[in-house]
Amino acid sequence: MTRPPGDGVAPARDTTAGATASIELAVGGMTCSSCAARVEKKLNRLDGVSATVNFATETATVRFDPAAVSPDDLVATVEATGYTARLPQAPQPAPTTEDDELAPLRRRLLVSAVLTLPVLVLAMVPSAQFDNWQWLSLTLAAPVVVWGGLPFHTATWLNLRHRAATMDTLISMGTLAAFGWSLYALFFGAAGMPGMRMHFAWTASTGDGSGQIYLEVASAVVVFLLTGRYLEARAKRRSGAALRALLDLGAKDVAVLRDGTEVRVPLDDLRVGDRFVVRPGEKIATDGVVVEGSSAVDESLLTGESVPVEVSPGSDVTGATVNAGGRLVVRATRVGADTRLAQIGRLVVAAQSGKAPVQRLADRISAVFVPVVLLVAVVTLVVTLGASGDPVRAFTAAVAVLIIACPCALGLATPTALLVGTGRGAQLGLLIKGPEILESTRRVDTIVLDKTGTVTTGKMTLRDVHTAPGVDRDEVLRFAGALEDASEHPIAAAIAAEARARSGDLPAVQGFAGTPGRGVSGVVEGHAVLVGTPAHLAEWSQHPDTDLVAAFDRAQAAGQTAVYVAWDGQPRAVLAVGDTAKATSAQAVAELRHLGLHPVLLTGDNRRAAEAVATAVGIDEVVAEVLPEDKVAVVRRLQRDGRVVAMVGDGVNDAAALAQADLGLSMGSGTDVAIEAGDITLVRGDLRAAADGIRLSRRTLRTIKGNLFWAFAYNVVLIPVAAFGLLSPLIAGAAMAFSSVFVVTNSLRLRRFRPTR
């Protein structure tokens, strides 16, 4: 899915014929993974449709051919299956509190729990049983079974009308069977006689049936399941809170400059090219470029980085970040769905809507699970009755099978972990594009790092100034900076920036001339100045002394770019310029090694420069002097050698290699093309985030597998236990509710994920 929440149908890139658009439907009425499987199956039967239904997020992500199917057809198909569907619409205001949304379910749970508690006490504590106590139990239990369990009964009826069975079918049948048996025993058997007494048992009950009631089972199971559903709803809301908070970060209105006057308008009225004012403490309304003012911008809400970033005229700023310092005037460059925040939202929504490969096995099992359980319950009833001749034991064993087998945990195992993991990643500036990416992070053993902009800052800076004896350093920088200020070369820009920082305004240049690949010349304050290569100086018959030549060679050996500065016919200094490694790159490489990854530095720069950077950050394998189109070949070669390759890059020239790699990690500070090609986007330009992204992905995958193991093991172990009459329906209900709560709670542990630093 590649649309921001609230948009309509969006174009979708797909290799399948006809699938040219995508849409996300809000699906209502689903109560378990079996429901999601039914909706998905129905949608996928339509021509040109590929659908994925997510039970946890209650959404259906659909790719379809508009020529064959319309969005209204998709909605009609879902409704014909017995559920509700809603087309995408503008985001609605969120509830003011969590309780506003969960209040009806909470009220149903509390009322049912209050009525059920006396029923449990009377059934489990013989000393509390007085004459005709069973009739009080019936009075209290009936509203719980009928009204408290109404969501289960309603869903069961709707599913039966469509000849389907889901988790609700098991719950409804189990509780109504226990309640119906109790009514029979009370009105037509011996259970309604004054003086009747009961004893609680952990296993299936025995007896002739006419004197047994199961009101505590029917009501308590409803309460247990309502409790589980309430806790699930709360947990699902909490697990999706990170994404909702992210999408709510943006400003609601903006102060636009119109004819020199500030006019506050809704954010929707902002257009590309508009200039708007951001005061200290305000959120920046949208992506743009600073045109006036200097300040520090707090990007922590978007990137997870706590240190504010200094901005000045010409600096790029991102919408939803906070102006922590002075007044800024910003020119909008992106608005609406094109902003970085909207892009992040699309990536997270797409990740949460997908399914990991391991989840598809669980879905296939869930689709046939309920009918199989119904068959097992019938077999249990018949076999136990035939073997023991005890109708009560056979009945309670069958009811226990129905209740213990509900596949809630199976359906929640993957979606809840994905919700929490991707949401937490979004908070930290780590965007995992899809659940299938998780498997790749587990297998990766080699990580290829692009040098410029990834390991290094990507900006040339003046690293060293070596002067001849008696030459003033500031004078060298003033003359060289003035001359280079007239050039657009990155090396010239680095020299000019350092000169301006030291001496302020630079002197004017007369007679400026440049020779591509060699250097520049001109007159500064009456001096004929040259800056350039040895060949450039030789053209003017100027030759540096041995000391300057040695300094030049040292700079080159260190991987830096060196130039001579000469004036009035005499070489005076050597300036060394280089792209420096980011302060955090060495730590990032160490963290990647700790994760079992072998780092490889990949660059188009010369080998000496590449090896200097590699040595500085702790990388021992370097592939240098590679053309942009050859980066893909390097990744392929590593793959042919049996390595599972991750690639980290930030430029257009990295996009193909990112796509070729088994796992692509794109720096969010890079180009949109690189971000689109990557599997994980690192919103902040810090290489340490690559290690965090891999750790979070691996932990999310471990959580999913742990959840699925629990869900499978729970059913595999306890269904036979219940079928053999070793589990009472009351304990079965509690165990089933606990299994779902356990899975969701285990997923919520991902919210505590922290970067290593």
mmCIF file with all atom_site columns, C-alpha atoms in Angstrom, residues 345-471:
data_model
loop_
_atom_site.group_PDB
_atom_site.id
_atom_site.type_symbol
_atom_site.label_atom_id
_atom_site.label_alt_id
_atom_site.label_comp_id
_atom_site.label_asym_id
_atom_site.label_entity_id
_atom_site.label_seq_id
_atom_site.pdbx_PDB_ins_code
_atom_site.Cartn_x
_atom_site.Cartn_y
_atom_site.Cartn_z
_atom_site.occupancy
_atom_site.B_iso_or_equiv
_atom_site.pdbx_formal_charge
_atom_site.auth_seq_id
_atom_site.auth_comp_id
_atom_site.auth_asym_id
_atom_site.auth_atom_id
_atom_site.pdbx_PDB_model_num
ATOM 1   C CA . GLY A 1 345 ? 3.057   7.274   7.206  1.00 0.00 ? 345 GLY A CA 1
ATOM 2   C CA . ARG A 1 346 ? 2.637   5.395   3.921  1.00 0.00 ? 346 ARG A CA 1
ATOM 3   C CA . LEU A 1 347 ? 5.640   3.185   4.622  1.00 0.00 ? 347 LEU A CA 1
ATOM 4   C CA . VAL A 1 348 ? 4.467   2.288   8.128  1.00 0.00 ? 348 VAL A CA 1
ATOM 5   C CA . VAL A 1 349 ? 0.869   1.615   7.036  1.00 0.00 ? 349 VAL A CA 1
ATOM 6   C CA . ALA A 1 350 ? 2.127   -0.626  4.234  1.00 0.00 ? 350 ALA A CA 1
ATOM 7   C CA . ALA A 1 351 ? 4.317   -2.563  6.653  1.00 0.00 ? 351 ALA A CA 1
ATOM 8   C CA . GLN A 1 352 ? 1.504   -3.064  9.154  1.00 0.00 ? 352 GLN A CA 1
ATOM 9   C CA . SER A 1 353 ? -0.938  -4.162  6.453  1.00 0.00 ? 353 SER A CA 1
ATOM 10  C CA . GLY A 1 354 ? 1.256   -6.947  5.107  1.00 0.00 ? 354 GLY A CA 1
ATOM 11  C CA . LYS A 1 355 ? 1.897   -10.469 6.266  1.00 0.00 ? 355 LYS A CA 1
ATOM 12  C CA . ALA A 1 356 ? 5.108   -12.245 7.080  1.00 0.00 ? 356 ALA A CA 1
ATOM 13  C CA . PRO A 1 357 ? 5.590   -15.560 5.244  1.00 0.00 ? 357 PRO A CA 1
ATOM 14  C CA . VAL A 1 358 ? 5.247   -17.437 8.530  1.00 0.00 ? 358 VAL A CA 1
ATOM 15  C CA . GLN A 1 359 ? 1.822   -15.830 9.107  1.00 0.00 ? 359 GLN A CA 1
ATOM 16  C CA . ARG A 1 360 ? 0.404   -17.245 5.876  1.00 0.00 ? 360 ARG A CA 1
ATOM 17  C CA . LEU A 1 361 ? 0.773   -20.758 7.290  1.00 0.00 ? 361 LEU A CA 1
ATOM 18  C CA . ALA A 1 362 ? -1.158  -19.650 10.367 1.00 0.00 ? 362 ALA A CA 1
ATOM 19  C CA . ASP A 1 363 ? -3.872  -18.165 8.151  1.00 0.00 ? 363 ASP A CA 1
ATOM 20  C CA . ARG A 1 364 ? -4.284  -21.399 6.217  1.00 0.00 ? 364 ARG A CA 1
ATOM 21  C CA . ILE A 1 365 ? -4.620  -23.322 9.472  1.00 0.00 ? 365 ILE A CA 1
ATOM 22  C CA . SER A 1 366 ? -7.124  -20.825 10.908 1.00 0.00 ? 366 SER A CA 1
ATOM 23  C CA . ALA A 1 367 ? -9.323  -21.100 7.810  1.00 0.00 ? 367 ALA A CA 1
ATOM 24  C CA . VAL A 1 368 ? -10.011 -24.797 8.482  1.00 0.00 ? 368 VAL A CA 1
ATOM 25  C CA . PHE A 1 369 ? -9.498  -24.796 12.232 1.00 0.00 ? 369 PHE A CA 1
ATOM 26  C CA . VAL A 1 370 ? -13.065 -24.091 13.397 1.00 0.00 ? 370 VAL A CA 1
ATOM 27  C CA . PRO A 1 371 ? -14.751 -26.815 11.322 1.00 0.00 ? 371 PRO A CA 1
ATOM 28  C CA . VAL A 1 372 ? -12.129 -29.299 12.530 1.00 0.00 ? 372 VAL A CA 1
ATOM 29  C CA . VAL A 1 373 ? -12.753 -28.310 16.163 1.00 0.00 ? 373 VAL A CA 1
ATOM 30  C CA . LEU A 1 374 ? -16.500 -28.728 15.723 1.00 0.00 ? 374 LEU A CA 1
ATOM 31  C CA . LEU A 1 375 ? -15.846 -32.221 14.396 1.00 0.00 ? 375 LEU A CA 1
ATOM 32  C CA . VAL A 1 376 ? -13.495 -32.988 17.313 1.00 0.00 ? 376 VAL A CA 1
ATOM 33  C CA . ALA A 1 377 ? -16.156 -31.817 19.787 1.00 0.00 ? 377 ALA A CA 1
ATOM 34  C CA . VAL A 1 378 ? -18.783 -34.097 18.222 1.00 0.00 ? 378 VAL A CA 1
ATOM 35  C CA . VAL A 1 379 ? -16.358 -37.042 18.196 1.00 0.00 ? 379 VAL A CA 1
ATOM 36  C CA . THR A 1 380 ? -15.483 -36.323 21.849 1.00 0.00 ? 380 THR A CA 1
ATOM 37  C CA . LEU A 1 381 ? -19.163 -36.309 22.785 1.00 0.00 ? 381 LEU A CA 1
ATOM 38  C CA . VAL A 1 382 ? -19.925 -39.573 20.962 1.00 0.00 ? 382 VAL A CA 1
ATOM 39  C CA . VAL A 1 383 ? -16.781 -41.476 21.975 1.00 0.00 ? 383 VAL A CA 1
ATOM 40  C CA . THR A 1 384 ? -16.895 -40.417 25.645 1.00 0.00 ? 384 THR A CA 1
ATOM 41  C CA . LEU A 1 385 ? -20.577 -41.231 25.890 1.00 0.00 ? 385 LEU A CA 1
ATOM 42  C CA . GLY A 1 386 ? -20.031 -44.638 24.277 1.00 0.00 ? 386 GLY A CA 1
ATOM 43  C CA . ALA A 1 387 ? -16.988 -45.467 26.386 1.00 0.00 ? 387 ALA A CA 1
ATOM 44  C CA . SER A 1 388 ? -18.240 -44.284 29.765 1.00 0.00 ? 388 SER A CA 1
ATOM 45  C CA . GLY A 1 389 ? -22.013 -44.152 29.421 1.00 0.00 ? 389 GLY A CA 1
ATOM 46  C CA . ASP A 1 390 ? -21.805 -40.905 31.405 1.00 0.00 ? 390 ASP A CA 1
ATOM 47  C CA . PRO A 1 391 ? -23.710 -38.108 29.556 1.00 0.00 ? 391 PRO A CA 1
ATOM 48  C CA . VAL A 1 392 ? -22.488 -35.414 31.934 1.00 0.00 ? 392 VAL A CA 1
ATOM 49  C CA . ARG A 1 393 ? -18.824 -36.296 31.408 1.00 0.00 ? 393 ARG A CA 1
ATOM 50  C CA . ALA A 1 394 ? -19.302 -36.511 27.630 1.00 0.00 ? 394 ALA A CA 1
ATOM 51  C CA . PHE A 1 395 ? -21.108 -33.179 27.542 1.00 0.00 ? 395 PHE A CA 1
ATOM 52  C CA . THR A 1 396 ? -18.616 -31.265 29.674 1.00 0.00 ? 396 THR A CA 1
ATOM 53  C CA . ALA A 1 397 ? -15.656 -32.676 27.721 1.00 0.00 ? 397 ALA A CA 1
ATOM 54  C CA . ALA A 1 398 ? -17.241 -31.587 24.412 1.00 0.00 ? 398 ALA A CA 1
ATOM 55  C CA . VAL A 1 399 ? -17.993 -28.106 25.762 1.00 0.00 ? 399 VAL A CA 1
ATOM 56  C CA . ALA A 1 400 ? -14.411 -27.817 27.048 1.00 0.00 ? 400 ALA A CA 1
ATOM 57  C CA . VAL A 1 401 ? -13.114 -28.692 23.556 1.00 0.00 ? 401 VAL A CA 1
ATOM 58  C CA . LEU A 1 402 ? -15.297 -25.987 21.995 1.00 0.00 ? 402 LEU A CA 1
ATOM 59  C CA . ILE A 1 403 ? -14.107 -23.339 24.421 1.00 0.00 ? 403 ILE A CA 1
ATOM 60  C CA . ILE A 1 404 ? -10.407 -24.201 24.689 1.00 0.00 ? 404 ILE A CA 1
ATOM 61  C CA . ALA A 1 405 ? -9.874  -24.351 20.928 1.00 0.00 ? 405 ALA A CA 1
ATOM 62  C CA . CYS A 1 406 ? -10.764 -20.767 19.922 1.00 0.00 ? 406 CYS A CA 1
ATOM 63  C CA . PRO A 1 407 ? -7.890  -19.642 17.635 1.00 0.00 ? 407 PRO A CA 1
ATOM 64  C CA . CYS A 1 408 ? -7.699  -16.024 18.855 1.00 0.00 ? 408 CYS A CA 1
ATOM 65  C CA . ALA A 1 409 ? -4.027  -16.232 19.766 1.00 0.00 ? 409 ALA A CA 1
ATOM 66  C CA . LEU A 1 410 ? -3.173  -17.659 16.347 1.00 0.00 ? 410 LEU A CA 1
ATOM 67  C CA . GLY A 1 411 ? -4.778  -14.726 14.565 1.00 0.00 ? 411 GLY A CA 1
ATOM 68  C CA . LEU A 1 412 ? -3.161  -12.117 16.814 1.00 0.00 ? 412 LEU A CA 1
ATOM 69  C CA . ALA A 1 413 ? 0.351   -13.581 16.886 1.00 0.00 ? 413 ALA A CA 1
ATOM 70  C CA . THR A 1 414 ? 1.794   -11.806 13.834 1.00 0.00 ? 414 THR A CA 1
ATOM 71  C CA . PRO A 1 415 ? -0.330  -8.632  13.393 1.00 0.00 ? 415 PRO A CA 1
ATOM 72  C CA . THR A 1 416 ? 0.117   -7.379  16.949 1.00 0.00 ? 416 THR A CA 1
ATOM 73  C CA . ALA A 1 417 ? 3.894   -7.858  16.849 1.00 0.00 ? 417 ALA A CA 1
ATOM 74  C CA . LEU A 1 418 ? 4.037   -6.054  13.502 1.00 0.00 ? 418 LEU A CA 1
ATOM 75  C CA . LEU A 1 419 ? 1.897   -3.209  14.825 1.00 0.00 ? 419 LEU A CA 1
ATOM 76  C CA . VAL A 1 420 ? 4.100   -2.674  17.846 1.00 0.00 ? 420 VAL A CA 1
ATOM 77  C CA . GLY A 1 421 ? 7.439   -3.293  16.105 1.00 0.00 ? 421 GLY A CA 1
ATOM 78  C CA . THR A 1 422 ? 6.817   -1.028  13.115 1.00 0.00 ? 422 THR A CA 1
ATOM 79  C CA . GLY A 1 423 ? 5.180   1.602   15.314 1.00 0.00 ? 423 GLY A CA 1
ATOM 80  C CA . ARG A 1 424 ? 8.139   1.662   17.668 1.00 0.00 ? 424 ARG A CA 1
ATOM 81  C CA . GLY A 1 425 ? 10.445  1.834   14.673 1.00 0.00 ? 425 GLY A CA 1
ATOM 82  C CA . ALA A 1 426 ? 8.561   4.869   13.364 1.00 0.00 ? 426 ALA A CA 1
ATOM 83  C CA . GLN A 1 427 ? 9.098   6.601   16.708 1.00 0.00 ? 427 GLN A CA 1
ATOM 84  C CA . LEU A 1 428 ? 12.838  5.980   16.406 1.00 0.00 ? 428 LEU A CA 1
ATOM 85  C CA . GLY A 1 429 ? 13.066  6.935   12.737 1.00 0.00 ? 429 GLY A CA 1
ATOM 86  C CA . LEU A 1 430 ? 13.308  3.321   11.503 1.00 0.00 ? 430 LEU A CA 1
ATOM 87  C CA . LEU A 1 431 ? 10.783  2.487   8.798  1.00 0.00 ? 431 LEU A CA 1
ATOM 88  C CA . ILE A 1 432 ? 10.378  -1.207  7.981  1.00 0.00 ? 432 ILE A CA 1
ATOM 89  C CA . LYS A 1 433 ? 8.597   -1.405  4.635  1.00 0.00 ? 433 LYS A CA 1
ATOM 90  C CA . GLY A 1 434 ? 6.999   -4.839  4.969  1.00 0.00 ? 434 GLY A CA 1
ATOM 91  C CA . PRO A 1 435 ? 6.821   -7.941  7.155  1.00 0.00 ? 435 PRO A CA 1
ATOM 92  C CA . GLU A 1 436 ? 8.662   -10.040 4.580  1.00 0.00 ? 436 GLU A CA 1
ATOM 93  C CA . ILE A 1 437 ? 11.704  -7.854  5.314  1.00 0.00 ? 437 ILE A CA 1
ATOM 94  C CA . LEU A 1 438 ? 11.990  -9.390  8.771  1.00 0.00 ? 438 LEU A CA 1
ATOM 95  C CA . GLU A 1 439 ? 13.158  -12.740 7.391  1.00 0.00 ? 439 GLU A CA 1
ATOM 96  C CA . SER A 1 440 ? 15.912  -11.002 5.396  1.00 0.00 ? 440 SER A CA 1
ATOM 97  C CA . THR A 1 441 ? 17.371  -9.304  8.477  1.00 0.00 ? 441 THR A CA 1
ATOM 98  C CA . ARG A 1 442 ? 17.776  -12.689 10.143 1.00 0.00 ? 442 ARG A CA 1
ATOM 99  C CA . ARG A 1 443 ? 19.786  -14.167 7.250  1.00 0.00 ? 443 ARG A CA 1
ATOM 100 C CA . VAL A 1 444 ? 22.048  -11.227 6.351  1.00 0.00 ? 444 VAL A CA 1
ATOM 101 C CA . ASP A 1 445 ? 25.769  -11.788 6.985  1.00 0.00 ? 445 ASP A CA 1
ATOM 102 C CA . THR A 1 446 ? 27.422  -9.008  4.908  1.00 0.00 ? 446 THR A CA 1
ATOM 103 C CA . ILE A 1 447 ? 26.631  -5.296  4.879  1.00 0.00 ? 447 ILE A CA 1
ATOM 104 C CA . VAL A 1 448 ? 27.858  -3.072  2.041  1.00 0.00 ? 448 VAL A CA 1
ATOM 105 C CA . LEU A 1 449 ? 28.221  0.587   3.024  1.00 0.00 ? 449 LEU A CA 1
ATOM 106 C CA . ASP A 1 450 ? 28.276  3.388   0.470  1.00 0.00 ? 450 ASP A CA 1
ATOM 107 C CA . LYS A 1 451 ? 30.977  5.849   1.510  1.00 0.00 ? 451 LYS A CA 1
ATOM 108 C CA . THR A 1 452 ? 29.852  9.333   0.540  1.00 0.00 ? 452 THR A CA 1
ATOM 109 C CA . GLY A 1 453 ? 26.900  10.561  2.586  1.00 0.00 ? 453 GLY A CA 1
ATOM 110 C CA . THR A 1 454 ? 26.555  7.266   4.445  1.00 0.00 ? 454 THR A CA 1
ATOM 111 C CA . VAL A 1 455 ? 29.845  6.623   6.238  1.00 0.00 ? 455 VAL A CA 1
ATOM 112 C CA . THR A 1 456 ? 31.102  10.155  5.591  1.00 0.00 ? 456 THR A CA 1
ATOM 113 C CA . THR A 1 457 ? 29.355  13.515  5.828  1.00 0.00 ? 457 THR A CA 1
ATOM 114 C CA . GLY A 1 458 ? 29.260  13.879  2.040  1.00 0.00 ? 458 GLY A CA 1
ATOM 115 C CA . LYS A 1 459 ? 30.620  17.425  2.326  1.00 0.00 ? 459 LYS A CA 1
ATOM 116 C CA . MET A 1 460 ? 34.172  18.502  1.562  1.00 0.00 ? 460 MET A CA 1
ATOM 117 C CA . THR A 1 461 ? 35.872  20.417  4.358  1.00 0.00 ? 461 THR A CA 1
ATOM 118 C CA . LEU A 1 462 ? 39.298  21.990  4.759  1.00 0.00 ? 462 LEU A CA 1
ATOM 119 C CA . ARG A 1 463 ? 41.319  19.495  6.779  1.00 0.00 ? 463 ARG A CA 1
ATOM 120 C CA . ASP A 1 464 ? 44.805  21.070  6.934  1.00 0.00 ? 464 ASP A CA 1
ATOM 121 C CA . VAL A 1 465 ? 46.836  24.147  5.948  1.00 0.00 ? 465 VAL A CA 1
ATOM 122 C CA . HIS A 1 466 ? 50.617  23.743  5.565  1.00 0.00 ? 466 HIS A CA 1
ATOM 123 C CA . THR A 1 467 ? 52.477  27.003  4.930  1.00 0.00 ? 467 THR A CA 1
ATOM 124 C CA . ALA A 1 468 ? 56.009  27.787  3.822  1.00 0.00 ? 468 ALA A CA 1
ATOM 125 C CA . PRO A 1 469 ? 58.275  29.434  6.423  1.00 0.00 ? 469 PRO A CA 1
ATOM 126 C CA . GLY A 1 470 ? 57.286  33.029  7.186  1.00 0.00 ? 470 GLY A CA 1
ATOM 127 C CA . VAL A 1 471 ? 53.862  32.802  5.446  1.00 0.00 ? 471 VAL A CA 1
#
